[in-house]
mmCIF file of C-alpha atoms and ligand atoms in Angstrom:
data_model
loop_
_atom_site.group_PDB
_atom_site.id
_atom_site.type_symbol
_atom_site.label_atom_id
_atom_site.label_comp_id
_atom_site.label_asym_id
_atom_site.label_seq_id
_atom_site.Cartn_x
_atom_site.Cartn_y
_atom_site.Cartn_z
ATOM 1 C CA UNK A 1 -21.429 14.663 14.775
ATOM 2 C CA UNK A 2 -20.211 11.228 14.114
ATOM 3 C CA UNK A 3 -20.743 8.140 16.671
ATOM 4 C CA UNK A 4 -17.287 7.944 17.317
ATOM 5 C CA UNK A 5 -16.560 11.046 18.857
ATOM 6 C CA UNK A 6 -13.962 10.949 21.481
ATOM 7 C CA UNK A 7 -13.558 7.343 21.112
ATOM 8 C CA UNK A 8 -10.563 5.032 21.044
ATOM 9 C CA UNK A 9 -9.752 2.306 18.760
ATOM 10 C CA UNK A 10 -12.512 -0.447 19.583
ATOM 11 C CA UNK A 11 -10.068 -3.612 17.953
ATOM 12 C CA UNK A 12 -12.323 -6.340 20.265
ATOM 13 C CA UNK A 13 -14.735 -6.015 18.215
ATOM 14 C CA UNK A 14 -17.654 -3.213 19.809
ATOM 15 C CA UNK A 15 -17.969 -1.680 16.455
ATOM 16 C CA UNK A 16 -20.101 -4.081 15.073
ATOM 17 C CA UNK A 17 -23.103 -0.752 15.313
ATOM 18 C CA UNK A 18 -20.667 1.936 13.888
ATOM 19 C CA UNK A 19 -20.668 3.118 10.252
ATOM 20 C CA UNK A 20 -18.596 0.927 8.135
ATOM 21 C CA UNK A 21 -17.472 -1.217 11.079
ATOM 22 C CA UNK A 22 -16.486 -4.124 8.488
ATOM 23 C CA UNK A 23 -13.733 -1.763 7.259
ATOM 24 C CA UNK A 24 -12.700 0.185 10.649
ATOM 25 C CA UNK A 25 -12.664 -3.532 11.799
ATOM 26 C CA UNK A 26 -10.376 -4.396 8.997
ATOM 27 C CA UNK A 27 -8.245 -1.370 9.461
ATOM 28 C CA UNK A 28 -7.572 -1.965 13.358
ATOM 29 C CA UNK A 29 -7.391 -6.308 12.937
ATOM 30 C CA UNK A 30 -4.352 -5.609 10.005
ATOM 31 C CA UNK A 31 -1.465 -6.578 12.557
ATOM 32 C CA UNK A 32 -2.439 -10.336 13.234
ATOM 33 C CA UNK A 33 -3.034 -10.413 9.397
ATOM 34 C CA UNK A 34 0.868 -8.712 9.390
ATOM 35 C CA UNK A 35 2.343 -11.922 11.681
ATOM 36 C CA UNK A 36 0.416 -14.343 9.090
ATOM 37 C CA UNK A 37 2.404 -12.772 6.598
ATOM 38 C CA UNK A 38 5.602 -13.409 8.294
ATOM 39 C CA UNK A 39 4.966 -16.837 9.066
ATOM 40 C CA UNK A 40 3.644 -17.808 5.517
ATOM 41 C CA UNK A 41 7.161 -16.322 4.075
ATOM 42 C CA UNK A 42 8.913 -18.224 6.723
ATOM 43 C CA UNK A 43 6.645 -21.512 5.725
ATOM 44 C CA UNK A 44 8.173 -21.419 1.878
ATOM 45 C CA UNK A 45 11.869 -20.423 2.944
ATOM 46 C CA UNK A 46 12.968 -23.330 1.320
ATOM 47 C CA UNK A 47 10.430 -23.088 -1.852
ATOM 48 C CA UNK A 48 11.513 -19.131 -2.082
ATOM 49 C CA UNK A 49 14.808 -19.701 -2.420
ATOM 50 C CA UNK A 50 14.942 -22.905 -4.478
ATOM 51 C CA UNK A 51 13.087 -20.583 -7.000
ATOM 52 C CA UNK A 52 15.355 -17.509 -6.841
ATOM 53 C CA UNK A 53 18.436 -19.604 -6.436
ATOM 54 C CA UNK A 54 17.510 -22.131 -9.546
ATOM 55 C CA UNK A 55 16.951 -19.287 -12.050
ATOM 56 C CA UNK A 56 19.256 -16.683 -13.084
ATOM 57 C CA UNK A 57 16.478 -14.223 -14.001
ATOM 58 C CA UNK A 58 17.005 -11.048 -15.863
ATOM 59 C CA UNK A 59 14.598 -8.659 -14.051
ATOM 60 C CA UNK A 60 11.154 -8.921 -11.720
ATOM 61 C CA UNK A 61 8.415 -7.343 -13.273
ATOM 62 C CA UNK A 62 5.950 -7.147 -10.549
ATOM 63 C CA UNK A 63 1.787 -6.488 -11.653
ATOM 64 C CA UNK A 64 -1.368 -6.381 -10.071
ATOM 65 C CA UNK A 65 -4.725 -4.259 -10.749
ATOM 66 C CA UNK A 66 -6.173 -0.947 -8.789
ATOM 67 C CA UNK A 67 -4.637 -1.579 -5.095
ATOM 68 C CA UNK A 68 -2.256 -4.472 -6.166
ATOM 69 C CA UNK A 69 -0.808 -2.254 -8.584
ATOM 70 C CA UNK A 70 -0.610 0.246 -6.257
ATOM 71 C CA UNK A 71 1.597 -2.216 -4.371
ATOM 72 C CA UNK A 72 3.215 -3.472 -6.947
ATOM 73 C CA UNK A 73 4.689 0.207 -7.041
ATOM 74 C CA UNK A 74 5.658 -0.355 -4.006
ATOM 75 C CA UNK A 75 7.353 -3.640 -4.244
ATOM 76 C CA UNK A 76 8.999 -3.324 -7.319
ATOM 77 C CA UNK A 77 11.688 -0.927 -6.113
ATOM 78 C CA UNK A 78 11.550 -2.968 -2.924
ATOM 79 C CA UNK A 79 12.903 -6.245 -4.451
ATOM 80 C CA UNK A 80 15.578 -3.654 -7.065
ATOM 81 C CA UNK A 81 17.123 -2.490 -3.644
ATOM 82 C CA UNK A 82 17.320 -5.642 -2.365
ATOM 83 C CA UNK A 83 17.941 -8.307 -4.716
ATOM 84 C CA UNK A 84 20.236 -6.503 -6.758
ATOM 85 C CA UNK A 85 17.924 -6.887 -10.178
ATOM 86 C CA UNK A 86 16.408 -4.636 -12.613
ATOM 87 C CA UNK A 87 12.330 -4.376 -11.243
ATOM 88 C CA UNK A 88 9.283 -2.386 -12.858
ATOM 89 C CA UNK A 89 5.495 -2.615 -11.608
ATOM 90 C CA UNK A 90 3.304 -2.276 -14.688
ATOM 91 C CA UNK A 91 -0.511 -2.450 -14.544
ATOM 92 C CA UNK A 92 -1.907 -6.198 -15.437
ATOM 93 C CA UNK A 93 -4.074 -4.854 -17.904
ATOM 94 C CA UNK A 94 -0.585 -3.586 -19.892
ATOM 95 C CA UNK A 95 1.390 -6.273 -19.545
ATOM 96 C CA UNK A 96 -1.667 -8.402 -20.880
ATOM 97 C CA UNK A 97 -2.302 -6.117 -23.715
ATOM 98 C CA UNK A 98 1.511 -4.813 -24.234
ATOM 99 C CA UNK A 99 3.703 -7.742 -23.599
ATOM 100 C CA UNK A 100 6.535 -6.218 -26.297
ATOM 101 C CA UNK A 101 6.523 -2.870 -24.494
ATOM 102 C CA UNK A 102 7.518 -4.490 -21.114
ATOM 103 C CA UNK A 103 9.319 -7.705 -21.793
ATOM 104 C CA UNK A 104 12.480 -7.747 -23.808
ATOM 105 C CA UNK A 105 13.705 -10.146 -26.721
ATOM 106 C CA UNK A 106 16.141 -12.639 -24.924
ATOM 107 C CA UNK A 107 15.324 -11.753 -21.354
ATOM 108 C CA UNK A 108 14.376 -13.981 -18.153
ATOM 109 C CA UNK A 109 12.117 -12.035 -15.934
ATOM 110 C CA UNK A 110 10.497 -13.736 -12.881
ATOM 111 C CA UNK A 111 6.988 -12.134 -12.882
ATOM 112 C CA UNK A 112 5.351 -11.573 -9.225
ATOM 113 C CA UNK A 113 1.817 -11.207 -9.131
ATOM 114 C CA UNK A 114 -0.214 -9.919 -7.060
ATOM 115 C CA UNK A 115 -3.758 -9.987 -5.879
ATOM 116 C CA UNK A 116 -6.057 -10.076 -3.111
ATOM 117 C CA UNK A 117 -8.683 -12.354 -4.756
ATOM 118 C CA UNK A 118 -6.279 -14.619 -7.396
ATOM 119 C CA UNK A 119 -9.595 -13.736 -9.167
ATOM 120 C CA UNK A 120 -8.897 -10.715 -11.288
ATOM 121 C CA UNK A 121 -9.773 -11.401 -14.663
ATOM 122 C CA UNK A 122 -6.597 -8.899 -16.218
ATOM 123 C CA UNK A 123 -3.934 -10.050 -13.492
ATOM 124 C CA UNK A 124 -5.038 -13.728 -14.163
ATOM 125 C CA UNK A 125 -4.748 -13.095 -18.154
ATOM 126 C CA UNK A 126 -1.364 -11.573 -18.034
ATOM 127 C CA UNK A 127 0.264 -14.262 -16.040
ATOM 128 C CA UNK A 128 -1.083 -17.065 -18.392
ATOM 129 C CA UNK A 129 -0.259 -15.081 -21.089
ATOM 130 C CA UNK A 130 3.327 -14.793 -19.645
ATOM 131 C CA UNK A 131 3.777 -18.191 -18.918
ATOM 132 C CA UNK A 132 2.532 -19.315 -22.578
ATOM 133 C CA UNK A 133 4.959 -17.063 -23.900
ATOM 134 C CA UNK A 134 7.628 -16.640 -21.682
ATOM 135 C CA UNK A 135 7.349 -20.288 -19.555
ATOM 136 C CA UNK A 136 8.777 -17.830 -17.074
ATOM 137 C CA UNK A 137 8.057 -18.637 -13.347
ATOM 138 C CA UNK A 138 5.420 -16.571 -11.815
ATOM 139 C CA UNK A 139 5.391 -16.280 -8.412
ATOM 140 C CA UNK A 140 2.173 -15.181 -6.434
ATOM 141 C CA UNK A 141 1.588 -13.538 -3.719
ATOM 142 C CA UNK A 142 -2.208 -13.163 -2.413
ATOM 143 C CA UNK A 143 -5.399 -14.043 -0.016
ATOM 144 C CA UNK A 144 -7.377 -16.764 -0.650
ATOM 145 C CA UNK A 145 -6.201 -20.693 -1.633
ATOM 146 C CA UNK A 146 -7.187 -22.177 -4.914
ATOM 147 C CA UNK A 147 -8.204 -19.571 -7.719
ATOM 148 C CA UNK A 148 -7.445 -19.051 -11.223
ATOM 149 C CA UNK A 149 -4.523 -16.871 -10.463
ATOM 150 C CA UNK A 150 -3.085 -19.809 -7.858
ATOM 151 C CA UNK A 151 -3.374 -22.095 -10.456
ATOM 152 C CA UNK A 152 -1.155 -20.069 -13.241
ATOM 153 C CA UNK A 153 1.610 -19.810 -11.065
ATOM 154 C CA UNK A 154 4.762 -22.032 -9.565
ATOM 155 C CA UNK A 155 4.184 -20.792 -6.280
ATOM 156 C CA UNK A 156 1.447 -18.705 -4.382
ATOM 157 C CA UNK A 157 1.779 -17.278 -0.804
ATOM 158 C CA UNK A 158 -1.345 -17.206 0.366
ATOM 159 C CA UNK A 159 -1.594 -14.678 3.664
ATOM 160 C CA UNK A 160 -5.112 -16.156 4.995
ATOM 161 C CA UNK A 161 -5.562 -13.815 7.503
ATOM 162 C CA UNK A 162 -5.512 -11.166 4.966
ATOM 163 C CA UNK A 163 -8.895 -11.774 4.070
ATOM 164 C CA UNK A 164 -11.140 -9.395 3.705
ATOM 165 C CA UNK A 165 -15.313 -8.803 3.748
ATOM 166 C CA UNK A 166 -14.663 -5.138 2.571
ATOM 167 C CA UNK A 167 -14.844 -3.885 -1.089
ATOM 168 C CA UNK A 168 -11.786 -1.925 -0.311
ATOM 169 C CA UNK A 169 -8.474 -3.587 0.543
ATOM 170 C CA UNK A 170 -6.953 -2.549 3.785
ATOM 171 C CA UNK A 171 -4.940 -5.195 5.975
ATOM 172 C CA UNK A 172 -5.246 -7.396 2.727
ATOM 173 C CA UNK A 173 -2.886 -4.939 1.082
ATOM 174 C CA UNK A 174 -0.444 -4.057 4.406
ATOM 175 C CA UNK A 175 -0.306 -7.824 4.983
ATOM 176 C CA UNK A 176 0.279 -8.765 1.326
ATOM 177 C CA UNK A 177 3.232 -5.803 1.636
ATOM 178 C CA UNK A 178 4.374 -7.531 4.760
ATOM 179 C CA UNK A 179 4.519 -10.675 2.704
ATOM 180 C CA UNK A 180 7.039 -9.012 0.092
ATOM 181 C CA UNK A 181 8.875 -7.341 2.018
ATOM 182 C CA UNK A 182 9.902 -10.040 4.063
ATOM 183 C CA UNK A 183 10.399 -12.401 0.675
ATOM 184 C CA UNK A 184 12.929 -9.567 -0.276
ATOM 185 C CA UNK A 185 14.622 -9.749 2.978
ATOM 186 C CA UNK A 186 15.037 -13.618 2.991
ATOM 187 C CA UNK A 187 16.306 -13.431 -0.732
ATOM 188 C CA UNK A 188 18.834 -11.057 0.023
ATOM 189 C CA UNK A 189 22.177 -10.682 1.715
ATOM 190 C CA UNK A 190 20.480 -11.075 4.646
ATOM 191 C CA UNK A 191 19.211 -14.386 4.404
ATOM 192 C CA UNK A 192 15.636 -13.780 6.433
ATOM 193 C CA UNK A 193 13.042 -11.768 8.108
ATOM 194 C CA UNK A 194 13.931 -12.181 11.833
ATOM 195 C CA UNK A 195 14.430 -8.369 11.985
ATOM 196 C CA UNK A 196 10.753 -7.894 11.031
ATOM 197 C CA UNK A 197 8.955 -9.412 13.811
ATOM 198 C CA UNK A 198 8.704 -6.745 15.646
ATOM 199 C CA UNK A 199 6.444 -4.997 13.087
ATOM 200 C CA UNK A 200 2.806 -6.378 14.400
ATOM 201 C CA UNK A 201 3.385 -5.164 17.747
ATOM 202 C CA UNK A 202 4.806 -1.486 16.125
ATOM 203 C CA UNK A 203 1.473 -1.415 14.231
ATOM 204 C CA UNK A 204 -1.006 -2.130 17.295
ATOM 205 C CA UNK A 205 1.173 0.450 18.874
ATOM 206 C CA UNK A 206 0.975 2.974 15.986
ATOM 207 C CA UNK A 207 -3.026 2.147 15.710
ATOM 208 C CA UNK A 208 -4.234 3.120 19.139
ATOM 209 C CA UNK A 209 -1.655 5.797 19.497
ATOM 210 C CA UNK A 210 -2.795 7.634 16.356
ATOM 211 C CA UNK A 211 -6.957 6.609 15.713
ATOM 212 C CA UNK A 212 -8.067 9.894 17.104
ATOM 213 C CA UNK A 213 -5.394 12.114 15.374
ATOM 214 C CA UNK A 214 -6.857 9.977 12.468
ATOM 215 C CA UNK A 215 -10.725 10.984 13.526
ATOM 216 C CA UNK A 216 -9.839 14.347 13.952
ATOM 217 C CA UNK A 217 -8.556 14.842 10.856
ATOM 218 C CA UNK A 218 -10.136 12.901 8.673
ATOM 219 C CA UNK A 219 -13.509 14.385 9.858
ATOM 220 C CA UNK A 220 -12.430 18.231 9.861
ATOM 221 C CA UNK A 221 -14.492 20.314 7.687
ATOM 222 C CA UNK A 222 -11.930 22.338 7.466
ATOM 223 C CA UNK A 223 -10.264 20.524 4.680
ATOM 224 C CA UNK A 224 -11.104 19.898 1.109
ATOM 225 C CA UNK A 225 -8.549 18.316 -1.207
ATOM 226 C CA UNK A 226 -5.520 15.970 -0.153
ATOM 227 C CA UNK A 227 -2.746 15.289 -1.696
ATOM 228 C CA UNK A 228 -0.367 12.559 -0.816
ATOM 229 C CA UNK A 229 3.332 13.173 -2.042
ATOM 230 C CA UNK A 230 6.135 9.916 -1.497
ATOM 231 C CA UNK A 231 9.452 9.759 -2.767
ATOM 232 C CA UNK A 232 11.268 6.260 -3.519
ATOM 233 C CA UNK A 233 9.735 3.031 -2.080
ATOM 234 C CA UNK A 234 7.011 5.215 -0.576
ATOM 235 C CA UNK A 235 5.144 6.726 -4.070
ATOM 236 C CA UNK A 236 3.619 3.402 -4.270
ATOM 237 C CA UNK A 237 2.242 3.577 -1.091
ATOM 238 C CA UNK A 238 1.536 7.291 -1.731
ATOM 239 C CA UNK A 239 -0.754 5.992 -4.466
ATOM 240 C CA UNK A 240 -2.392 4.043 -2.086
ATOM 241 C CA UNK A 241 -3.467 6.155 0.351
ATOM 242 C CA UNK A 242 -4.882 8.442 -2.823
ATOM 243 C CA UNK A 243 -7.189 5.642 -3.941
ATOM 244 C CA UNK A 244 -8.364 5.093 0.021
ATOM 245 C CA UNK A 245 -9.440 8.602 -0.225
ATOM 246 C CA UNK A 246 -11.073 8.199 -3.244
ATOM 247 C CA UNK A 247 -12.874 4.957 -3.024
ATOM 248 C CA UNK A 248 -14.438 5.481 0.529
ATOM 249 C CA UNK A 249 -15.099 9.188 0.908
ATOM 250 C CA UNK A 250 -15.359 10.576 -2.852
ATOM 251 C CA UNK A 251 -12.678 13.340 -2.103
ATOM 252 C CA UNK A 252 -10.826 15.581 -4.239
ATOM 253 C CA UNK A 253 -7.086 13.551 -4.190
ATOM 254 C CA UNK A 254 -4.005 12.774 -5.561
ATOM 255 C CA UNK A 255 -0.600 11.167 -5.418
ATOM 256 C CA UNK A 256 2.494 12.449 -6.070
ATOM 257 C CA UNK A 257 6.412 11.698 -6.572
ATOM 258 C CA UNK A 258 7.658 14.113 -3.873
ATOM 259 C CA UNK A 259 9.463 16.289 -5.685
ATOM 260 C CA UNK A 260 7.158 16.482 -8.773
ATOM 261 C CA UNK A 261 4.626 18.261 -6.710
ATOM 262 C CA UNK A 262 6.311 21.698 -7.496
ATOM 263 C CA UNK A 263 6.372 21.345 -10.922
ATOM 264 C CA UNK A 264 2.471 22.227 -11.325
ATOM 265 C CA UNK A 265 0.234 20.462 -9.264
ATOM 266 C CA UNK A 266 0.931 22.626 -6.286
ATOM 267 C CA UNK A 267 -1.132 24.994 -7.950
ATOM 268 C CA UNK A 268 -3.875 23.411 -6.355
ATOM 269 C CA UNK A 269 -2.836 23.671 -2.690
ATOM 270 C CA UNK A 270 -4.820 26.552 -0.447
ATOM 271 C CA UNK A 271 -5.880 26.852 3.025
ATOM 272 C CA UNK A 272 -8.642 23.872 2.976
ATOM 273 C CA UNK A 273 -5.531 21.552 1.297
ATOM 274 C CA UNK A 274 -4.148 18.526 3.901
ATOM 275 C CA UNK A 275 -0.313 17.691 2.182
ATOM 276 C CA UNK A 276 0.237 13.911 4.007
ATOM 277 C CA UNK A 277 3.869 13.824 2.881
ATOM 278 C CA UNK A 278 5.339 9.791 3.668
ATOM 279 C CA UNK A 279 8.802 10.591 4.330
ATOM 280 C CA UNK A 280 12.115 8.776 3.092
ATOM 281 C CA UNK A 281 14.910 8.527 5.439
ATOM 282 C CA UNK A 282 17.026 8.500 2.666
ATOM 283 C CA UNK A 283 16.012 12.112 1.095
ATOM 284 C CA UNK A 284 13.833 13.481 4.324
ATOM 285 C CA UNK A 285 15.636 17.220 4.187
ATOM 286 C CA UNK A 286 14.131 17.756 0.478
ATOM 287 C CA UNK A 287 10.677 16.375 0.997
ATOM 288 C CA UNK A 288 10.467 18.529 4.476
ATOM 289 C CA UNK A 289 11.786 21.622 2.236
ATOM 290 C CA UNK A 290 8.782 20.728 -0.036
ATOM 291 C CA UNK A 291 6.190 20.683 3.013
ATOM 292 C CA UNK A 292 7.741 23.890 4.414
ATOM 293 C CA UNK A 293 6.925 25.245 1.346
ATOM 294 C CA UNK A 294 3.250 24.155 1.284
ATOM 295 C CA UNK A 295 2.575 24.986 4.469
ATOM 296 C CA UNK A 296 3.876 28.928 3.511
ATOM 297 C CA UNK A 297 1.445 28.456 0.248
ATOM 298 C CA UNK A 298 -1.107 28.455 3.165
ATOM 299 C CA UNK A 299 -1.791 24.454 3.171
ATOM 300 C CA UNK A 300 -1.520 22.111 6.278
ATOM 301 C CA UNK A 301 0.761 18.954 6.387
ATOM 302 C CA UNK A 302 0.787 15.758 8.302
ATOM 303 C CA UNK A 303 3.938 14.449 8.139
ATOM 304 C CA UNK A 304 4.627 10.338 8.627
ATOM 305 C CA UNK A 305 8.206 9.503 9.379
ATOM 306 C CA UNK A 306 10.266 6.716 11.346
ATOM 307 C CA UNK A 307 11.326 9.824 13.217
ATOM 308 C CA UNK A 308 10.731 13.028 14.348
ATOM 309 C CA UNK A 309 9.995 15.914 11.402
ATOM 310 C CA UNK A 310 10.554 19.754 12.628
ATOM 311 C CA UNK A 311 7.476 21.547 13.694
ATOM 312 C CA UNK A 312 8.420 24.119 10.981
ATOM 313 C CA UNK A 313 7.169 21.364 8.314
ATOM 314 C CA UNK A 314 4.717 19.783 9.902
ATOM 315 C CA UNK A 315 1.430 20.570 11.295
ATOM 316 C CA UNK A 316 0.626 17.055 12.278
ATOM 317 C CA UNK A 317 3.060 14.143 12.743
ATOM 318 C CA UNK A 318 2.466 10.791 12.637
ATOM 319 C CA UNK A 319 6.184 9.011 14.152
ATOM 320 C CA UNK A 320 6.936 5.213 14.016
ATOM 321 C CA UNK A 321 10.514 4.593 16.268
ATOM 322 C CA UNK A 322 9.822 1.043 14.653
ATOM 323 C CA UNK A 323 14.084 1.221 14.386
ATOM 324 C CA UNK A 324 13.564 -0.466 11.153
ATOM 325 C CA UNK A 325 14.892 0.646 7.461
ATOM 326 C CA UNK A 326 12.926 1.914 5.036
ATOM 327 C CA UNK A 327 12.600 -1.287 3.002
ATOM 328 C CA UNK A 328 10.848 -2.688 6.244
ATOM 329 C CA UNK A 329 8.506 -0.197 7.668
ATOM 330 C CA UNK A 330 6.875 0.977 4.838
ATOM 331 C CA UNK A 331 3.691 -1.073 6.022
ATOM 332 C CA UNK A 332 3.599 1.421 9.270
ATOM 333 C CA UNK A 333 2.615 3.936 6.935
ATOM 334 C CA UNK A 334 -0.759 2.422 6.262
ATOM 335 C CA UNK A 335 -3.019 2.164 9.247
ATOM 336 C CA UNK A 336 -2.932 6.140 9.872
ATOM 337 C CA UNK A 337 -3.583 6.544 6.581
ATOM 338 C CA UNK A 338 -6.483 3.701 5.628
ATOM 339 C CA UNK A 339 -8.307 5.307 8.948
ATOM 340 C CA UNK A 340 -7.693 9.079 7.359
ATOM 341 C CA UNK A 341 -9.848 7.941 4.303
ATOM 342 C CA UNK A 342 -12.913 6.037 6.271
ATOM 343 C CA UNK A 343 -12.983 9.160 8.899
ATOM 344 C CA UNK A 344 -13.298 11.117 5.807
ATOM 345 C CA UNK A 345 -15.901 8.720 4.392
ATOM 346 C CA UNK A 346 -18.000 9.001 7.961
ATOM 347 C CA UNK A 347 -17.279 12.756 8.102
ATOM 348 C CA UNK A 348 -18.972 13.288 4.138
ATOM 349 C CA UNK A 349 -21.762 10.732 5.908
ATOM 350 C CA UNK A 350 -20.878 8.076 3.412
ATOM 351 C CA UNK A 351 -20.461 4.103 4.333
ATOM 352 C CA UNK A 352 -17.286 2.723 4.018
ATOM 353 C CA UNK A 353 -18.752 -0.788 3.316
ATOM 354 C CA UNK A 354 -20.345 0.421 1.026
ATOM 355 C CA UNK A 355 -18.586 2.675 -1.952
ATOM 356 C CA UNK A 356 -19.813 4.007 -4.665
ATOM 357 C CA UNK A 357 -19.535 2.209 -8.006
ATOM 358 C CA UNK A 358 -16.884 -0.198 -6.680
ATOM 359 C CA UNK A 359 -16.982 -4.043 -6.642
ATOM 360 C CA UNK A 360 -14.471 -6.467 -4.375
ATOM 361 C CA UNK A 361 -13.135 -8.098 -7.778
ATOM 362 C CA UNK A 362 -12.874 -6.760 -11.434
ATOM 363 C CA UNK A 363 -14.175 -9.630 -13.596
ATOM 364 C CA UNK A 364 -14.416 -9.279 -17.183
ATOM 365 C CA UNK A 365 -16.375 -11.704 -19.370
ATOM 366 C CA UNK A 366 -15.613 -11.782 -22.425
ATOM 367 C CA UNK A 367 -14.266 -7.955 -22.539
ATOM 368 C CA UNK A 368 -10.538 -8.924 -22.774
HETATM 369 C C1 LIG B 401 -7.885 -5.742 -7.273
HETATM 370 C C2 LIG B 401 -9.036 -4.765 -6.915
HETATM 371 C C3 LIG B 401 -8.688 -3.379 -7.352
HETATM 372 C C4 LIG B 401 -9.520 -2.311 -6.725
HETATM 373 C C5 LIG B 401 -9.875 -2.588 -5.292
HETATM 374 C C6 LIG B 401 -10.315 -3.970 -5.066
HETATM 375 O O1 LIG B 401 -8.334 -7.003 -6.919
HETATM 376 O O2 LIG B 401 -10.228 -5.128 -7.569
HETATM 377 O O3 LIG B 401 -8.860 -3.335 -8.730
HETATM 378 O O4 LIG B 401 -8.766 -1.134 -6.747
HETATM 379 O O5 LIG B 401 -8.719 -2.416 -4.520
HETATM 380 O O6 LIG B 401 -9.234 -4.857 -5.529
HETATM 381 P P1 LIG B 401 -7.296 -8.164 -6.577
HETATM 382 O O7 LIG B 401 -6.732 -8.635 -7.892
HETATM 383 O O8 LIG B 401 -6.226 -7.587 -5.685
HETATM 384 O O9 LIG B 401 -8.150 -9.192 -5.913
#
């Protein structure tokens, strides 16, 4: 039985004896780190749009490494929808190696990295590389002032309060979303991010509101494998919340485009399978068909939407009411799902501080 049994979130800091409590700390802190984010973007308005407005680029190809690829998934279709501009996410470690696969003769792409650390020896590669060859801007979005990374690019928003002690990235990733999705507002039509400062308070909200669903089900024996399906802006994010599994409890998981999950993989779904299924607003009626039909293949489904999903879908439900698009709330997806993966950790007795094989930052000597 773990230590946190019948608990609430403890965000003023009592956790300091639990399991993991750098992490769960991390995980329940991520909305002040969310309001950094907004006020960083807000900071370099002027510098934001000078660059978007000064260059007539071609296309955004957006990269990062392990998590910050993960959210480059994410963000890539972000800025497409908003910005009007042909946008891909590739892996750094492709565009470094691959250049003439990803970047066309002739063409003017604004690269956007991302990266926790600035100190990833792939993400920083590719972006020198890029600027050597391309003398492309490259704008940065990360974590920590003056690195390597920082130092390649034109400009660098730096979302301090994304920090992290952890190996894995939690409110470093949800705040370094925060950060993009707000850049993509202000670029657009729109002209800013006013509608999005609402999100911190949504997220404390969301947190308390949904730890012990979180608990509950994230230290149920009664489940096995996981498998996280998102459609659209989400799959990124989907991706995500596979990796938390992975990294911090070991578990059998995977991520999948929504839709893709009949085509095979649902194969794999029985009566100890949880299907978290991140719905679109856009496409919700097929992706709730989809969990209908897992839950009749005898798995269980916990559904996270802006609103409401029908009981008939959804064994657990995880609802924001943030009022906000898609291209805004995706971050609201997180929390539940970053405290899913360390309840599972603490349920399979295994430290969240600590996980197995991993290391904060990839550095490669030599090896690229
Ligand atoms: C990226 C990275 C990922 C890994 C983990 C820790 O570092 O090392 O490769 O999956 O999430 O972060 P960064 O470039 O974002 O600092």
């Amino acid at each position: 039985m773990s230590n946190l049994e019948g608990q609430g979130p403890k965000i003023d800091g009592q956790i300091e004896q639990l399991t993991g409590a750098q992490t769960l700390n991390e995980i329940l802190s991520q909305p002040a780190a969310w309001q950094d984010a907004l006020d960083v973007v807000q900071a370099n308005q002027a510098a934001l749009k000078e660059l978007w407005n000064n260059n007539d680029f071609s296309e955004i190809i957006v990269t990062g490494c392990g998590s910050t690829y993960y959210l480059s998934l994410a963000v890539a279709p972000l800025f497409q929808e908003r910005l009007k501009k042909p946008a891909r996410a590739v892996p750094a470690s492709e565009l470094l190696l691959f250049p003439e696969l990803i970047i066309s003769p002739g063409s003017k792409p604004l690269l956007l990295t991302i990266s926790r650390s600035g100190r990833t020896t792939e993400t920083i590669l590719a972006a020198r590389a890029f600027k050597s060859r391309h003398s492309g801007p490259v704008l940065n979005i990360g974590c920590y002032n003056n690195t390597e990374l920082a130092a390649e690019s034109d400009l660098s928003l730096i979302i301090s309060q994304g920090q992290e002690q952890s190996v894995v990235q939690t409110r470093s990733f949800s705040a370094m979303l925060v950060a993009a999705q707000a850049t993509a507002a202000l670029l657009s039509e729109e002209g800013q991010a006013a509608s999005m400062q609402g999100l911190p308070a949504t997220g404390e909200e969301i947190i308390a509101r949904q730890y012990d669903l979180a608990r509950q089900l994230g230290q149920s024996g009664g489940f096995e494998r996981f498998y996280f399906l998102g459609s659209g802006l989400q799959y990124g994010l989907a991706c995500e919340a596979n990796l938390k599994m992975k990294e911090m409890s070991l578990s059998i998981s995977e991520a999948f485009h929504f839709m893709e999950f009949r085509h095979g993989p649902m194969s794999m779904v029985n009566r100890q399978t949880l299907v978290v299924g991140l719905l679109s607003e856009k496409v919700r009626s097929y992706e709730l068909d989809v969990l209908r039909q897992m839950r009749a293949l005898g798995g269980k489904t916990l559904v996270l939407s802006e609103q409401e999903a029908p009981a008939e879908a959804a064994d657990y439900q995880v609802n924001f009411n943030s009022g906000l698009t898609g291209s805004k709330h995706g971050v609201l997806y997180l929390p539940v799902l970053q405290m899913l993966g360390y309840f599972r950790a603490i349920g399979n007795n295994l430290n969240p501080d600590q996980p197995h094989n991993l290391t904060a930052v990839v550095v490669l000597n030599g090896a690229v």
